[in-house]
Short mmCIF file of C-alpha atoms in Angstrom, two decimals:
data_model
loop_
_atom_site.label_atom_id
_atom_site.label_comp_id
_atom_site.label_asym_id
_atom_site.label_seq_id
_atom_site.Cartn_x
_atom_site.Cartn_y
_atom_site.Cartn_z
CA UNK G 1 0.00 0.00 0.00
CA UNK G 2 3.19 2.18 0.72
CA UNK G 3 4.67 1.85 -2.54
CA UNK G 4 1.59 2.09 -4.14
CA UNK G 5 1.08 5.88 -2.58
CA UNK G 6 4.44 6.73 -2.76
CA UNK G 7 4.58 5.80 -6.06
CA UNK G 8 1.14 8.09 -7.02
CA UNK G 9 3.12 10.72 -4.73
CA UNK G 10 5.85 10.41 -7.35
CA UNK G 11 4.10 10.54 -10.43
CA UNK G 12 1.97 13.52 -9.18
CA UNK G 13 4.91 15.21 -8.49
CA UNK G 14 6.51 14.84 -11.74
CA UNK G 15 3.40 16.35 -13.65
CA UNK G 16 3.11 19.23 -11.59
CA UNK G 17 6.00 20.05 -11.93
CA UNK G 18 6.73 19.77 -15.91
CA UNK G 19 2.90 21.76 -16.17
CA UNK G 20 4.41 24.61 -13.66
CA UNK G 21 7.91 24.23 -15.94
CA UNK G 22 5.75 24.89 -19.61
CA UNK G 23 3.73 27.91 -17.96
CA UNK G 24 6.40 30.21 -17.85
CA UNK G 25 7.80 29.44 -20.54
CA UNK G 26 5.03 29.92 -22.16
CA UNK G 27 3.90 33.52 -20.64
CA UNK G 28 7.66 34.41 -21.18
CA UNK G 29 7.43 33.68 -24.80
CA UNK G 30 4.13 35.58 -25.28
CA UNK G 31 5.74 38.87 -23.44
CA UNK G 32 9.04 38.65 -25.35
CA UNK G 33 7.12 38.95 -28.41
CA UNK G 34 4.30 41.17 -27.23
CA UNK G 35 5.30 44.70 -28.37
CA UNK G 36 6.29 47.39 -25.22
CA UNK G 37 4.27 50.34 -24.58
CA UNK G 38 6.66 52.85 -25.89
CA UNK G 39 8.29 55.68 -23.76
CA UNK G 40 6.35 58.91 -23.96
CA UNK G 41 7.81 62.02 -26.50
CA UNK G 42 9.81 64.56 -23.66
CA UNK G 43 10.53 67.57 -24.97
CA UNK G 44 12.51 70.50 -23.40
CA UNK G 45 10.99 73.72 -24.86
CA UNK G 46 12.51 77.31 -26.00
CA UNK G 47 11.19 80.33 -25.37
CA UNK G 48 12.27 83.52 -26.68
CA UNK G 49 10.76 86.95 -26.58
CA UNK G 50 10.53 89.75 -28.42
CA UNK G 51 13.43 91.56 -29.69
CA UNK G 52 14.22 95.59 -29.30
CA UNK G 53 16.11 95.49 -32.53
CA UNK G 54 18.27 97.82 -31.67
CA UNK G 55 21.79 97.79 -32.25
CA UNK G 56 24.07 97.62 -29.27
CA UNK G 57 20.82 97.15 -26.69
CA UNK G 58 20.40 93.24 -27.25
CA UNK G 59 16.87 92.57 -24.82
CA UNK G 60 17.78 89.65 -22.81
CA UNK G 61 15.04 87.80 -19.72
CA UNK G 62 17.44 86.63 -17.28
CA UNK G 63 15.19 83.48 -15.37
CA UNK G 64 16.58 81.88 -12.40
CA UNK G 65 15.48 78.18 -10.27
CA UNK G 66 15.75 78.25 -7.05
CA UNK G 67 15.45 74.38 -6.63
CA UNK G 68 16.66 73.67 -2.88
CA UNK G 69 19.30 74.77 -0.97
CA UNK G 70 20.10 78.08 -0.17
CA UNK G 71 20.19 81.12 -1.74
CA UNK G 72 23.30 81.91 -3.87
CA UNK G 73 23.83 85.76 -2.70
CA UNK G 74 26.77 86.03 -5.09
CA UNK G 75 24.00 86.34 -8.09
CA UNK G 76 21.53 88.20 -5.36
CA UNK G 77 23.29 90.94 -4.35
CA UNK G 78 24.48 91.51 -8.14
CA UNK G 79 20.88 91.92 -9.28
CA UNK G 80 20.00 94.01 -6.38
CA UNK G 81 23.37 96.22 -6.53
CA UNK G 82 23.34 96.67 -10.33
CA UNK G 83 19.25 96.88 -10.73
CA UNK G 84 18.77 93.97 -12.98
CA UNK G 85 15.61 92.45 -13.58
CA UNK G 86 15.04 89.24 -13.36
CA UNK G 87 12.31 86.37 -13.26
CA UNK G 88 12.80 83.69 -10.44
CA UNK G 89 11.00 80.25 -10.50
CA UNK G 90 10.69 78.91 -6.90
CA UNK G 91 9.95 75.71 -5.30
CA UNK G 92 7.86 75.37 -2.27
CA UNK G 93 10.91 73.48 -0.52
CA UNK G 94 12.80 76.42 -1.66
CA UNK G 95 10.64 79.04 -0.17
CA UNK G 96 10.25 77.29 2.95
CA UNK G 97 14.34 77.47 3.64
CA UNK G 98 15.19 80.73 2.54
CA UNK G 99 13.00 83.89 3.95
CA UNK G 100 15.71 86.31 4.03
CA UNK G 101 16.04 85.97 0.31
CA UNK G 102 12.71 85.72 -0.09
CA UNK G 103 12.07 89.36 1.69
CA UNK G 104 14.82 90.48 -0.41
CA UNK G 105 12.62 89.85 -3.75
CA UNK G 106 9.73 91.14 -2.20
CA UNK G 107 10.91 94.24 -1.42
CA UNK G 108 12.32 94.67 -4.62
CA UNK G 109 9.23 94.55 -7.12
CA UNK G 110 10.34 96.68 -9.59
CA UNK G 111 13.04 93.73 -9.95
CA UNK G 112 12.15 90.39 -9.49
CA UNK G 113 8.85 88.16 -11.05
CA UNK G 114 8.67 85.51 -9.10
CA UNK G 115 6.71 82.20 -10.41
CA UNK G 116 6.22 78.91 -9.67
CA UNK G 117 8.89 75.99 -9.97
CA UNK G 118 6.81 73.53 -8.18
CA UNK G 119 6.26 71.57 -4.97
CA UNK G 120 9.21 68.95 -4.31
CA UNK G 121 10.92 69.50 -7.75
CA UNK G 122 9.51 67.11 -9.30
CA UNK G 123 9.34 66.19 -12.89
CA UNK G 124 6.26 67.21 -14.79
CA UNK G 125 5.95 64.18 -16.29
CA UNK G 126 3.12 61.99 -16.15
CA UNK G 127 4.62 58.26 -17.16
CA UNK G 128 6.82 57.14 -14.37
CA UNK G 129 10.39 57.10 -15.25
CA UNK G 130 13.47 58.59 -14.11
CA UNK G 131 15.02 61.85 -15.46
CA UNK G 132 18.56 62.31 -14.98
CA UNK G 133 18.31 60.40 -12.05
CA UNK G 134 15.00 62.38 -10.79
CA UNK G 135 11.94 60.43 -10.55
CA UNK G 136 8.97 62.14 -12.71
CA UNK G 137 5.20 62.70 -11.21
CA UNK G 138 4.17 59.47 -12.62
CA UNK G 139 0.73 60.61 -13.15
CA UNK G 140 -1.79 63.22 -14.21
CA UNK G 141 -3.00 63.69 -10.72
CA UNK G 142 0.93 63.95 -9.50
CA UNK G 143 2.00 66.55 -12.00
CA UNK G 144 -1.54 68.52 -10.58
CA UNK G 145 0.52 68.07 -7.33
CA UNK G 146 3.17 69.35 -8.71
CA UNK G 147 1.82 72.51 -10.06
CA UNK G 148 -0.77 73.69 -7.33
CA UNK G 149 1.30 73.28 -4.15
CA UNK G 150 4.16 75.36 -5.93
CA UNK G 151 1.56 78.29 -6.44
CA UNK G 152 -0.10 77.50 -2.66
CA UNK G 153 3.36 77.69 -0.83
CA UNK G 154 3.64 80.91 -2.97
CA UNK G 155 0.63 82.27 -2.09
CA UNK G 156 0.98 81.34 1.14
CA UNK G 157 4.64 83.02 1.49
CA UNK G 158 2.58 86.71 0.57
CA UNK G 159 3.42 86.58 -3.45
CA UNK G 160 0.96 87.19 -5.93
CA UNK G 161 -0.53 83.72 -7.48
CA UNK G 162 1.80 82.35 -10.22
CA UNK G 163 1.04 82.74 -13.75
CA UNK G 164 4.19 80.66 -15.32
CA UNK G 165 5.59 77.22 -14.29
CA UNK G 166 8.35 75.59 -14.81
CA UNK G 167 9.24 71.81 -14.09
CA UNK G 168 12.20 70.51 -12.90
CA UNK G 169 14.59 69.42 -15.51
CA UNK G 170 12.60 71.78 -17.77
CA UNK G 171 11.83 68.26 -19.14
CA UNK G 172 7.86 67.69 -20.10
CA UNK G 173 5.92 65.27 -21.89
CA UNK G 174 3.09 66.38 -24.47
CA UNK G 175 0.25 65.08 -22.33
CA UNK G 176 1.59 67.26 -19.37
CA UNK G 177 2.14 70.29 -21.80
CA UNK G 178 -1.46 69.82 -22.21
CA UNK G 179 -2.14 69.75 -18.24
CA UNK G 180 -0.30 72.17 -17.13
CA UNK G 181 -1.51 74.52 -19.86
CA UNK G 182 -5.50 73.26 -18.87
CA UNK G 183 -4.55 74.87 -15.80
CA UNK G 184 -3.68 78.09 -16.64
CA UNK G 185 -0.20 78.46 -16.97
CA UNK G 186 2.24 79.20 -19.42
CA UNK G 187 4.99 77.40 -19.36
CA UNK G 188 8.67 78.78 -19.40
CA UNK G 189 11.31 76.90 -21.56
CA UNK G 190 14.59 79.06 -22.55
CA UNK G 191 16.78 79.64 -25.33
CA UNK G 192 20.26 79.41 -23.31
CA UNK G 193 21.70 77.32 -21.25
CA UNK G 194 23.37 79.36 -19.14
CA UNK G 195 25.27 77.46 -15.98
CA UNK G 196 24.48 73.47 -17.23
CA UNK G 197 22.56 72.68 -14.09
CA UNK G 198 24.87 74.94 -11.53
CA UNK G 199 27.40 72.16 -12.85
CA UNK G 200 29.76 74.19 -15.08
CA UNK G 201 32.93 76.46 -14.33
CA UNK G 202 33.29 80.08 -13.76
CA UNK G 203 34.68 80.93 -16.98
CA UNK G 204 31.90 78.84 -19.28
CA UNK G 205 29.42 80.02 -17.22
CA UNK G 206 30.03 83.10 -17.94
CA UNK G 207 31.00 83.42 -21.74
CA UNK G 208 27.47 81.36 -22.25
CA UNK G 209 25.39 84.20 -20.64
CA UNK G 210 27.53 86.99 -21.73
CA UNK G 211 26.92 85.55 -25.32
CA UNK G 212 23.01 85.80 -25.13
CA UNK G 213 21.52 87.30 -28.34
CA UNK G 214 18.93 89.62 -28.62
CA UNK G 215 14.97 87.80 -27.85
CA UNK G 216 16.86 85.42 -25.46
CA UNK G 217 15.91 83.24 -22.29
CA UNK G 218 18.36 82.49 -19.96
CA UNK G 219 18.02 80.27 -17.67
CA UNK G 220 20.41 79.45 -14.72
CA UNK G 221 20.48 78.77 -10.93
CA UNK G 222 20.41 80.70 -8.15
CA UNK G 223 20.42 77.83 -5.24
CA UNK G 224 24.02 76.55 -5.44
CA UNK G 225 26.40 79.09 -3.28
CA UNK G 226 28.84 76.65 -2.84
CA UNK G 227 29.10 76.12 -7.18
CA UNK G 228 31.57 78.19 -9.38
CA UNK G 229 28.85 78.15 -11.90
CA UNK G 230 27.37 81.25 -9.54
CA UNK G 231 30.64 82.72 -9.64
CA UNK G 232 30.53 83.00 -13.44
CA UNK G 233 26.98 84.24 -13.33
CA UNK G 234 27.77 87.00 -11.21
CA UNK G 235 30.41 88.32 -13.69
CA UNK G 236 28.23 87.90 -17.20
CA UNK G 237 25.51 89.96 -15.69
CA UNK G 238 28.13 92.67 -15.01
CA UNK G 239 29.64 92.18 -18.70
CA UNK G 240 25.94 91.93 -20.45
CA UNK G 241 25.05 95.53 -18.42
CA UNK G 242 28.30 97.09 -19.75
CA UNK G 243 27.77 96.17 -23.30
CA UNK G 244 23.93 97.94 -22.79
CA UNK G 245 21.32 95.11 -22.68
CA UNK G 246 18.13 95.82 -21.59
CA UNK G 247 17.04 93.16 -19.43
CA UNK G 248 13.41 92.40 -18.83
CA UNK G 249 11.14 89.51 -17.14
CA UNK G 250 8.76 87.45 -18.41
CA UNK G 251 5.74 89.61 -16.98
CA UNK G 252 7.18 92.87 -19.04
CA UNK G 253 7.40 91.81 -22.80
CA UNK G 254 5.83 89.49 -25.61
CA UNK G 255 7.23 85.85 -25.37
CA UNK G 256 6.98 82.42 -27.97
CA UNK G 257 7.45 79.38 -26.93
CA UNK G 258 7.19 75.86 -29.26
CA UNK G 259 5.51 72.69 -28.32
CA UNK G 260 2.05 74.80 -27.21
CA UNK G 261 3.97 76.06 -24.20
CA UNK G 262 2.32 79.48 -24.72
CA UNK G 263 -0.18 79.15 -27.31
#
């Protein structure tokens, strides 16, 4: 009677396991040759704005991210000292860290736009995935996130509500384009690069800015004191003012940007 069980035990055994063997293979067949979902279009947008066409008076819009961290006063004090305009995109974490610089925009209005970077500095993407290393909303409700607790921290913080955004990574997908837009906002791409992420030298830093051509957006970073990128900054804003830009924010002057950014 043993062997007879044992021997059932056995052969029981042996089926189960080549059926559980052929399953996977099988599913893993099927989704090898099933076709992937395929990664959504980003897109990184320019903007550019109107030109003054006027020889020798090139009209530049100077935008800054303030990200996290702290306040890079290097850049600060240059736009207050030398009366440069300027349009700064803050983050709620941002805000939330740095009050001194934030009274120091406020009581400069004639100076500073300030507009809405987001939240947590997040990716307004709405696919999960990771951009350079930064994980994007994920969703369409996330990338709502995103957008309205920038402008509520803002609010909050005593600044007029936000009428531009600007994502982190200035990295989008079309879908979000069409969110974020839904919503109100324009949305600010750039036309030059100015400081690579806070990541380059000094010297590049500044010979990219100083180079800015008239109808230009410049975008750069004023959250990394401890960076040479601000150091470079600094200088081209002092070079672009002696060679008799006008410099104007976003607010002040008629913009374009592709992918429906502003339509």
């Amino acid at each position: 009677m043993n062997r007879i069980l044992l021997a059932s035990a056995f052969l029981l055994t042996t089926i189960s396991a080549a059926f559980a063997d052929g399953i996977p293979s099988a599913v893993r067949a099927a989704v090898g040759s099933a076709p992937k979902a395929p990664a959504p279009k980003l897109v990184e947008p320019h903007l550019h704005i109107a030109r003054s066409n006027i020889a020798g008076h090139a009209r530049i819009a100077l935008t800054f991210d303030a990200c996290t961290g702290q306040a890079d006063e290097r850049i600060l004090s240059t736009l207050v000292r030398e009366r440069i305009p300027a349009t700064i995109f803050v983050t709620a974490r941002w805000l939330k860290h740095n009050p001194a610089a934030l009274a120091v925009f406020v009581q400069n209005p004639d100076l500073f736009e300030l507009e809405n970077h987001g939240q947590n500095h997040i990716p307004a993407v709405d696919t999960p995935m990771l951009i350079y290393g930064i994980a994007s909303a994920g969703s369409p409700q996330a990338v709502r996130q995103e957008v309205e607790g920038g402008a509520a921290a803002m609010v909050a913080a005593g600044i007029p509500a936000p009428h531009w955004f600007r994502g982190s990574t200035a990295k989008y997908d079309l879908s979000a384009i069409g969110e974020i837009r839904a919503m109100g906002y324009r949305i600010a791409g750039y036309s030059v690069n100015g400081d690579g992420g806070s990541l380059l030298g000094a010297g590049i830093t500044e010979k990219r800015i100083a180079s800015a051509k008239d109808g230009a957006v410049v975008i750069s970073h004023i959250n990394q004191p401890t960076h040479a990128a601000g150091e470079g900054v600094a200088k081209a804003l002092v070079d672009l003012k002696a060679k008799g830009t006008q410099f104007v924010r976003l607010e002040d002057v008629e913009d374009t940007g592709d992918d429906k950014t502003t339509e």
